[in-house]
Amino acid sequence: MTNNEFETPSNFEDAISELESIVSDMQNNKLSLEDSMNKYKRGLDLANFCKSKLDAAQAQITVMQEDGTKKPLGQNTFPIE
């Protein structure tokens, strides 16, 4: 994989697992500057992948209203009384 390619994880869980591994590697302070930068870039790609998966999941979630209608989960889903 070159620096400009993004190898897409197979799923959200794999992406989170790889992100956790990257954080651990970077916290150990045993990486060269170049390796740190590559892992940082990979981490950003993975974080964006995870965000897009979470956004897609949120878009699919609906909340059943008292009148039996469904409303997408989001702002003002639960009125403050």
PDB file of N, CA and C in Angstrom:
ATOM      1  N   MET A   1       0.848  -1.174   0.000  1.00  0.00           N
ATOM      2  CA  MET A   1       0.000   0.000   0.000  1.00  0.00           C
ATOM      3  C   MET A   1       0.892   1.235   0.000  1.00  0.00           C
ATOM      4  N   THR A   2       0.649   2.145  -0.929  1.00  0.00           N
ATOM      5  CA  THR A   2       1.415   3.391  -0.950  1.00  0.00           C
ATOM      6  C   THR A   2       0.764   4.391  -0.014  1.00  0.00           C
ATOM      7  N   ASN A   3       1.457   5.505   0.213  1.00  0.00           N
ATOM      8  CA  ASN A   3       0.948   6.512   1.132  1.00  0.00           C
ATOM      9  C   ASN A   3      -0.363   7.128   0.679  1.00  0.00           C
ATOM     10  N   ASN A   4      -0.654   7.119  -0.632  1.00  0.00           N
ATOM     11  CA  ASN A   4      -1.866   7.749  -1.138  1.00  0.00           C
ATOM     12  C   ASN A   4      -3.041   6.791  -1.244  1.00  0.00           C
ATOM     13  N   GLU A   5      -2.828   5.522  -0.992  1.00  0.00           N
ATOM     14  CA  GLU A   5      -3.903   4.545  -1.068  1.00  0.00           C
ATOM     15  C   GLU A   5      -4.518   4.343   0.301  1.00  0.00           C
ATOM     16  N   PHE A   6      -5.819   4.047   0.296  1.00  0.00           N
ATOM     17  CA  PHE A   6      -6.491   3.716   1.548  1.00  0.00           C
ATOM     18  C   PHE A   6      -7.079   2.327   1.406  1.00  0.00           C
ATOM     19  N   GLU A   7      -6.528   1.399   2.150  1.00  0.00           N
ATOM     20  CA  GLU A   7      -7.045   0.038   2.152  1.00  0.00           C
ATOM     21  C   GLU A   7      -8.266   0.029   3.062  1.00  0.00           C
ATOM     22  N   THR A   8      -9.428  -0.167   2.465  1.00  0.00           N
ATOM     23  CA  THR A   8     -10.672  -0.103   3.217  1.00  0.00           C
ATOM     24  C   THR A   8     -10.813  -1.307   4.137  1.00  0.00           C
ATOM     25  N   PRO A   9     -11.089  -1.053   5.423  1.00  0.00           N
ATOM     26  CA  PRO A   9     -11.332  -2.167   6.350  1.00  0.00           C
ATOM     27  C   PRO A   9     -12.590  -2.924   5.926  1.00  0.00           C
ATOM     28  N   SER A  10     -12.678  -4.172   6.314  1.00  0.00           N
ATOM     29  CA  SER A  10     -13.848  -4.963   5.929  1.00  0.00           C
ATOM     30  C   SER A  10     -15.097  -4.558   6.702  1.00  0.00           C
ATOM     31  N   ASN A  11     -14.912  -3.984   7.901  1.00  0.00           N
ATOM     32  CA  ASN A  11     -16.077  -3.559   8.681  1.00  0.00           C
ATOM     33  C   ASN A  11     -15.652  -2.569   9.770  1.00  0.00           C
ATOM     34  N   PHE A  12     -16.641  -2.022  10.452  1.00  0.00           N
ATOM     35  CA  PHE A  12     -16.417  -1.024  11.499  1.00  0.00           C
ATOM     36  C   PHE A  12     -15.530  -1.576  12.607  1.00  0.00           C
ATOM     37  N   GLU A  13     -15.802  -2.797  13.029  1.00  0.00           N
ATOM     38  CA  GLU A  13     -15.060  -3.393  14.139  1.00  0.00           C
ATOM     39  C   GLU A  13     -13.579  -3.562  13.801  1.00  0.00           C
ATOM     40  N   ASP A  14     -13.285  -3.969  12.573  1.00  0.00           N
ATOM     41  CA  ASP A  14     -11.888  -4.103  12.156  1.00  0.00           C
ATOM     42  C   ASP A  14     -11.184  -2.742  12.152  1.00  0.00           C
ATOM     43  N   ALA A  15     -11.906  -1.710  11.722  1.00  0.00           N
ATOM     44  CA  ALA A  15     -11.333  -0.368  11.697  1.00  0.00           C
ATOM     45  C   ALA A  15     -11.025   0.116  13.112  1.00  0.00           C
ATOM     46  N   ILE A  16     -11.933  -0.107  14.039  1.00  0.00           N
ATOM     47  CA  ILE A  16     -11.716   0.288  15.436  1.00  0.00           C
ATOM     48  C   ILE A  16     -10.525  -0.467  16.018  1.00  0.00           C
ATOM     49  N   SER A  17     -10.452  -1.744  15.736  1.00  0.00           N
ATOM     50  CA  SER A  17      -9.348  -2.553  16.240  1.00  0.00           C
ATOM     51  C   SER A  17      -8.004  -2.038  15.714  1.00  0.00           C
ATOM     52  N   GLU A  18      -7.962  -1.704  14.432  1.00  0.00           N
ATOM     53  CA  GLU A  18      -6.720  -1.179  13.862  1.00  0.00           C
ATOM     54  C   GLU A  18      -6.385   0.187  14.458  1.00  0.00           C
ATOM     55  N   LEU A  19      -7.397   1.018  14.673  1.00  0.00           N
ATOM     56  CA  LEU A  19      -7.168   2.315  15.310  1.00  0.00           C
ATOM     57  C   LEU A  19      -6.576   2.143  16.709  1.00  0.00           C
ATOM     58  N   GLU A  20      -7.108   1.193  17.470  1.00  0.00           N
ATOM     59  CA  GLU A  20      -6.586   0.927  18.813  1.00  0.00           C
ATOM     60  C   GLU A  20      -5.124   0.486  18.752  1.00  0.00           C
ATOM     61  N   SER A  21      -4.797  -0.315  17.767  1.00  0.00           N
ATOM     62  CA  SER A  21      -3.420  -0.771  17.591  1.00  0.00           C
ATOM     63  C   SER A  21      -2.494   0.399  17.247  1.00  0.00           C
ATOM     64  N   ILE A  22      -2.963   1.284  16.392  1.00  0.00           N
ATOM     65  CA  ILE A  22      -2.172   2.460  16.016  1.00  0.00           C
ATOM     66  C   ILE A  22      -1.915   3.342  17.234  1.00  0.00           C
ATOM     67  N   VAL A  23      -2.949   3.572  18.027  1.00  0.00           N
ATOM     68  CA  VAL A  23      -2.790   4.390  19.234  1.00  0.00           C
ATOM     69  C   VAL A  23      -1.764   3.755  20.169  1.00  0.00           C
ATOM     70  N   SER A  24      -1.859   2.457  20.353  1.00  0.00           N
ATOM     71  CA  SER A  24      -0.907   1.754  21.215  1.00  0.00           C
ATOM     72  C   SER A  24       0.524   1.891  20.697  1.00  0.00           C
ATOM     73  N   ASP A  25       0.689   1.691  19.390  1.00  0.00           N
ATOM     74  CA  ASP A  25       2.021   1.817  18.790  1.00  0.00           C
ATOM     75  C   ASP A  25       2.588   3.219  18.988  1.00  0.00           C
ATOM     76  N   MET A  26       1.757   4.225  18.798  1.00  0.00           N
ATOM     77  CA  MET A  26       2.225   5.602  18.915  1.00  0.00           C
ATOM     78  C   MET A  26       2.516   5.976  20.368  1.00  0.00           C
ATOM     79  N   GLN A  27       1.777   5.409  21.301  1.00  0.00           N
ATOM     80  CA  GLN A  27       2.006   5.704  22.710  1.00  0.00           C
ATOM     81  C   GLN A  27       3.286   5.068  23.235  1.00  0.00           C
ATOM     82  N   ASN A  28       3.752   4.025  22.579  1.00  0.00           N
ATOM     83  CA  ASN A  28       4.977   3.353  23.010  1.00  0.00           C
ATOM     84  C   ASN A  28       6.244   4.139  22.683  1.00  0.00           C
ATOM     85  N   ASN A  29       6.124   5.180  21.863  1.00  0.00           N
ATOM     86  CA  ASN A  29       7.253   6.046  21.506  1.00  0.00           C
ATOM     87  C   ASN A  29       8.435   5.282  20.911  1.00  0.00           C
ATOM     88  N   LYS A  30       8.171   4.193  20.211  1.00  0.00           N
ATOM     89  CA  LYS A  30       9.250   3.419  19.605  1.00  0.00           C
ATOM     90  C   LYS A  30       9.266   3.535  18.083  1.00  0.00           C
ATOM     91  N   LEU A  31       8.446   4.430  17.538  1.00  0.00           N
ATOM     92  CA  LEU A  31       8.347   4.582  16.089  1.00  0.00           C
ATOM     93  C   LEU A  31       9.238   5.720  15.615  1.00  0.00           C
ATOM     94  N   SER A  32       9.736   5.562  14.406  1.00  0.00           N
ATOM     95  CA  SER A  32      10.476   6.669  13.802  1.00  0.00           C
ATOM     96  C   SER A  32       9.482   7.768  13.441  1.00  0.00           C
ATOM     97  N   LEU A  33       9.984   8.931  13.135  1.00  0.00           N
ATOM     98  CA  LEU A  33       9.118  10.037  12.744  1.00  0.00           C
ATOM     99  C   LEU A  33       8.295   9.665  11.514  1.00  0.00           C
ATOM    100  N   GLU A  34       8.944   9.058  10.536  1.00  0.00           N
ATOM    101  CA  GLU A  34       8.244   8.669   9.304  1.00  0.00           C
ATOM    102  C   GLU A  34       7.147   7.644   9.593  1.00  0.00           C
ATOM    103  N   ASP A  35       7.452   6.640  10.398  1.00  0.00           N
ATOM    104  CA  ASP A  35       6.447   5.642  10.760  1.00  0.00           C
ATOM    105  C   ASP A  35       5.293   6.269  11.537  1.00  0.00           C
ATOM    106  N   SER A  36       5.618   7.196  12.422  1.00  0.00           N
ATOM    107  CA  SER A  36       4.588   7.896  13.188  1.00  0.00           C
ATOM    108  C   SER A  36       3.656   8.676  12.264  1.00  0.00           C
ATOM    109  N   MET A  37       4.235   9.371  11.295  1.00  0.00           N
ATOM    110  CA  MET A  37       3.428  10.146  10.347  1.00  0.00           C
ATOM    111  C   MET A  37       2.541   9.229   9.509  1.00  0.00           C
ATOM    112  N   ASN A  38       3.079   8.095   9.053  1.00  0.00           N
ATOM    113  CA  ASN A  38       2.279   7.148   8.271  1.00  0.00           C
ATOM    114  C   ASN A  38       1.140   6.572   9.100  1.00  0.00           C
ATOM    115  N   LYS A  39       1.429   6.235  10.344  1.00  0.00           N
ATOM    116  CA  LYS A  39       0.376   5.698  11.210  1.00  0.00           C
ATOM    117  C   LYS A  39      -0.667   6.763  11.528  1.00  0.00           C
ATOM    118  N   TYR A  40      -0.231   8.003  11.708  1.00  0.00           N
ATOM    119  CA  TYR A  40      -1.158   9.099  11.955  1.00  0.00           C
ATOM    120  C   TYR A  40      -2.113   9.267  10.768  1.00  0.00           C
ATOM    121  N   LYS A  41      -1.563   9.256   9.551  1.00  0.00           N
ATOM    122  CA  LYS A  41      -2.385   9.386   8.346  1.00  0.00           C
ATOM    123  C   LYS A  41      -3.359   8.215   8.230  1.00  0.00           C
ATOM    124  N   ARG A  42      -2.872   7.017   8.505  1.00  0.00           N
ATOM    125  CA  ARG A  42      -3.749   5.838   8.455  1.00  0.00           C
ATOM    126  C   ARG A  42      -4.855   5.980   9.501  1.00  0.00           C
ATOM    127  N   GLY A  43      -4.504   6.461  10.678  1.00  0.00           N
ATOM    128  CA  GLY A  43      -5.496   6.668  11.733  1.00  0.00           C
ATOM    129  C   GLY A  43      -6.580   7.652  11.313  1.00  0.00           C
ATOM    130  N   LEU A  44      -6.195   8.720  10.634  1.00  0.00           N
ATOM    131  CA  LEU A  44      -7.183   9.686  10.146  1.00  0.00           C
ATOM    132  C   LEU A  44      -8.118   9.031   9.138  1.00  0.00           C
ATOM    133  N   ASP A  45      -7.555   8.247   8.226  1.00  0.00           N
ATOM    134  CA  ASP A  45      -8.393   7.542   7.242  1.00  0.00           C
ATOM    135  C   ASP A  45      -9.370   6.597   7.945  1.00  0.00           C
ATOM    136  N   LEU A  46      -8.872   5.875   8.936  1.00  0.00           N
ATOM    137  CA  LEU A  46      -9.732   4.944   9.669  1.00  0.00           C
ATOM    138  C   LEU A  46     -10.812   5.682  10.453  1.00  0.00           C
ATOM    139  N   ALA A  47     -10.450   6.802  11.069  1.00  0.00           N
ATOM    140  CA  ALA A  47     -11.431   7.589  11.821  1.00  0.00           C
ATOM    141  C   ALA A  47     -12.526   8.100  10.889  1.00  0.00           C
ATOM    142  N   ASN A  48     -12.150   8.545   9.701  1.00  0.00           N
ATOM    143  CA  ASN A  48     -13.150   9.003   8.726  1.00  0.00           C
ATOM    144  C   ASN A  48     -14.042   7.848   8.269  1.00  0.00           C
ATOM    145  N   PHE A  49     -13.447   6.674   8.070  1.00  0.00           N
ATOM    146  CA  PHE A  49     -14.220   5.491   7.694  1.00  0.00           C
ATOM    147  C   PHE A  49     -15.256   5.179   8.780  1.00  0.00           C
ATOM    148  N   CYS A  50     -14.802   5.185  10.044  1.00  0.00           N
ATOM    149  CA  CYS A  50     -15.702   4.881  11.165  1.00  0.00           C
ATOM    150  C   CYS A  50     -16.816   5.917  11.267  1.00  0.00           C
ATOM    151  N   LYS A  51     -16.478   7.192  11.078  1.00  0.00           N
ATOM    152  CA  LYS A  51     -17.487   8.240  11.146  1.00  0.00           C
ATOM    153  C   LYS A  51     -18.545   8.040  10.072  1.00  0.00           C
ATOM    154  N   SER A  52     -18.122   7.687   8.876  1.00  0.00           N
ATOM    155  CA  SER A  52     -19.098   7.477   7.795  1.00  0.00           C
ATOM    156  C   SER A  52     -20.001   6.284   8.103  1.00  0.00           C
ATOM    157  N   LYS A  53     -19.443   5.236   8.708  1.00  0.00           N
ATOM    158  CA  LYS A  53     -20.257   4.078   9.090  1.00  0.00           C
ATOM    159  C   LYS A  53     -21.258   4.455  10.179  1.00  0.00           C
ATOM    160  N   LEU A  54     -20.807   5.241  11.163  1.00  0.00           N
ATOM    161  CA  LEU A  54     -21.705   5.678  12.241  1.00  0.00           C
ATOM    162  C   LEU A  54     -22.796   6.606  11.706  1.00  0.00           C
ATOM    163  N   ASP A  55     -22.439   7.506  10.797  1.00  0.00           N
ATOM    164  CA  ASP A  55     -23.431   8.396  10.190  1.00  0.00           C
ATOM    165  C   ASP A  55     -24.481   7.601   9.426  1.00  0.00           C
ATOM    166  N   ALA A  56     -24.041   6.585   8.701  1.00  0.00           N
ATOM    167  CA  ALA A  56     -24.971   5.743   7.946  1.00  0.00           C
ATOM    168  C   ALA A  56     -25.896   4.967   8.877  1.00  0.00           C
ATOM    169  N   ALA A  57     -25.348   4.474   9.982  1.00  0.00           N
ATOM    170  CA  ALA A  57     -26.168   3.738  10.949  1.00  0.00           C
ATOM    171  C   ALA A  57     -27.193   4.665  11.592  1.00  0.00           C
ATOM    172  N   GLN A  58     -26.766   5.874  11.936  1.00  0.00           N
ATOM    173  CA  GLN A  58     -27.690   6.819  12.551  1.00  0.00           C
ATOM    174  C   GLN A  58     -28.824   7.172  11.592  1.00  0.00           C
ATOM    175  N   ALA A  59     -28.515   7.286  10.318  1.00  0.00           N
ATOM    176  CA  ALA A  59     -29.532   7.615   9.326  1.00  0.00           C
ATOM    177  C   ALA A  59     -30.583   6.512   9.216  1.00  0.00           C
ATOM    178  N   GLN A  60     -30.216   5.291   9.554  1.00  0.00           N
ATOM    179  CA  GLN A  60     -31.145   4.165   9.457  1.00  0.00           C
ATOM    180  C   GLN A  60     -32.004   3.992  10.709  1.00  0.00           C
ATOM    181  N   ILE A  61     -31.578   4.595  11.809  1.00  0.00           N
ATOM    182  CA  ILE A  61     -32.306   4.419  13.066  1.00  0.00           C
ATOM    183  C   ILE A  61     -33.528   5.320  13.070  1.00  0.00           C
ATOM    184  N   THR A  62     -34.650   4.760  13.421  1.00  0.00           N
ATOM    185  CA  THR A  62     -35.873   5.542  13.545  1.00  0.00           C
ATOM    186  C   THR A  62     -36.454   5.341  14.928  1.00  0.00           C
ATOM    187  N   VAL A  63     -37.215   6.319  15.351  1.00  0.00           N
ATOM    188  CA  VAL A  63     -37.829   6.265  16.666  1.00  0.00           C
ATOM    189  C   VAL A  63     -39.344   6.248  16.479  1.00  0.00           C
ATOM    190  N   MET A  64     -39.994   5.324  17.148  1.00  0.00           N
ATOM    191  CA  MET A  64     -41.441   5.241  17.067  1.00  0.00           C
ATOM    192  C   MET A  64     -42.041   6.342  17.935  1.00  0.00           C
ATOM    193  N   GLN A  65     -42.881   7.160  17.334  1.00  0.00           N
ATOM    194  CA  GLN A  65     -43.539   8.248  18.042  1.00  0.00           C
ATOM    195  C   GLN A  65     -44.812   7.725  18.723  1.00  0.00           C
ATOM    196  N   GLU A  66     -45.353   8.496  19.642  1.00  0.00           N
ATOM    197  CA  GLU A  66     -46.548   8.079  20.372  1.00  0.00           C
ATOM    198  C   GLU A  66     -47.722   7.837  19.435  1.00  0.00           C
ATOM    199  N   ASP A  67     -47.807   8.582  18.330  1.00  0.00           N
ATOM    200  CA  ASP A  67     -48.931   8.405  17.406  1.00  0.00           C
ATOM    201  C   ASP A  67     -48.715   7.260  16.423  1.00  0.00           C
ATOM    202  N   GLY A  68     -47.632   6.504  16.599  1.00  0.00           N
ATOM    203  CA  GLY A  68     -47.372   5.344  15.758  1.00  0.00           C
ATOM    204  C   GLY A  68     -46.529   5.630  14.538  1.00  0.00           C
ATOM    205  N   THR A  69     -46.202   6.880  14.300  1.00  0.00           N
ATOM    206  CA  THR A  69     -45.346   7.217  13.164  1.00  0.00           C
ATOM    207  C   THR A  69     -43.888   7.059  13.557  1.00  0.00           C
ATOM    208  N   LYS A  70     -43.076   6.915  12.555  1.00  0.00           N
ATOM    209  CA  LYS A  70     -41.643   6.790  12.791  1.00  0.00           C
ATOM    210  C   LYS A  70     -40.967   8.088  12.386  1.00  0.00           C
ATOM    211  N   LYS A  71     -39.963   8.466  13.159  1.00  0.00           N
ATOM    212  CA  LYS A  71     -39.219   9.688  12.894  1.00  0.00           C
ATOM    213  C   LYS A  71     -37.734   9.344  12.958  1.00  0.00           C
ATOM    214  N   PRO A  72     -36.942   9.842  11.997  1.00  0.00           N
ATOM    215  CA  PRO A  72     -35.498   9.574  12.059  1.00  0.00           C
ATOM    216  C   PRO A  72     -34.910  10.108  13.358  1.00  0.00           C
ATOM    217  N   LEU A  73     -33.965   9.375  13.912  1.00  0.00           N
ATOM    218  CA  LEU A  73     -33.275   9.801  15.114  1.00  0.00           C
ATOM    219  C   LEU A  73     -32.426  11.016  14.790  1.00  0.00           C
ATOM    220  N   GLY A  74     -32.507  12.022  15.602  1.00  0.00           N
ATOM    221  CA  GLY A  74     -31.726  13.229  15.376  1.00  0.00           C
ATOM    222  C   GLY A  74     -32.132  14.297  16.359  1.00  0.00           C
ATOM    223  N   GLN A  75     -31.889  15.521  15.987  1.00  0.00           N
ATOM    224  CA  GLN A  75     -32.246  16.627  16.861  1.00  0.00           C
ATOM    225  C   GLN A  75     -33.755  16.683  17.048  1.00  0.00           C
ATOM    226  N   ASN A  76     -34.155  17.063  18.232  1.00  0.00           N
ATOM    227  CA  ASN A  76     -35.569  17.238  18.576  1.00  0.00           C
ATOM    228  C   ASN A  76     -36.363  15.947  18.490  1.00  0.00           C
ATOM    229  N   THR A  77     -35.710  14.811  18.589  1.00  0.00           N
ATOM    230  CA  THR A  77     -36.427  13.540  18.572  1.00  0.00           C
ATOM    231  C   THR A  77     -37.240  13.363  19.841  1.00  0.00           C
ATOM    232  N   PHE A  78     -36.661  13.762  20.958  1.00  0.00           N
ATOM    233  CA  PHE A  78     -37.336  13.632  22.236  1.00  0.00           C
ATOM    234  C   PHE A  78     -37.645  15.016  22.771  1.00  0.00           C
ATOM    235  N   PRO A  79     -38.916  15.428  22.741  1.00  0.00           N
ATOM    236  CA  PRO A  79     -39.251  16.767  23.189  1.00  0.00           C
ATOM    237  C   PRO A  79     -39.004  16.939  24.687  1.00  0.00           C
ATOM    238  N   ILE A  80     -38.575  18.125  25.048  1.00  0.00           N
ATOM    239  CA  ILE A  80     -38.359  18.445  26.465  1.00  0.00           C
ATOM    240  C   ILE A  80     -39.675  18.911  27.039  1.00  0.00           C
ATOM    241  N   GLU A  81     -40.069  18.295  28.117  1.00  0.00           N
ATOM    242  CA  GLU A  81     -41.360  18.656  28.730  1.00  0.00           C
ATOM    243  C   GLU A  81     -41.158  19.383  30.024  1.00  0.00           C
TER     244      GLU A  81
END
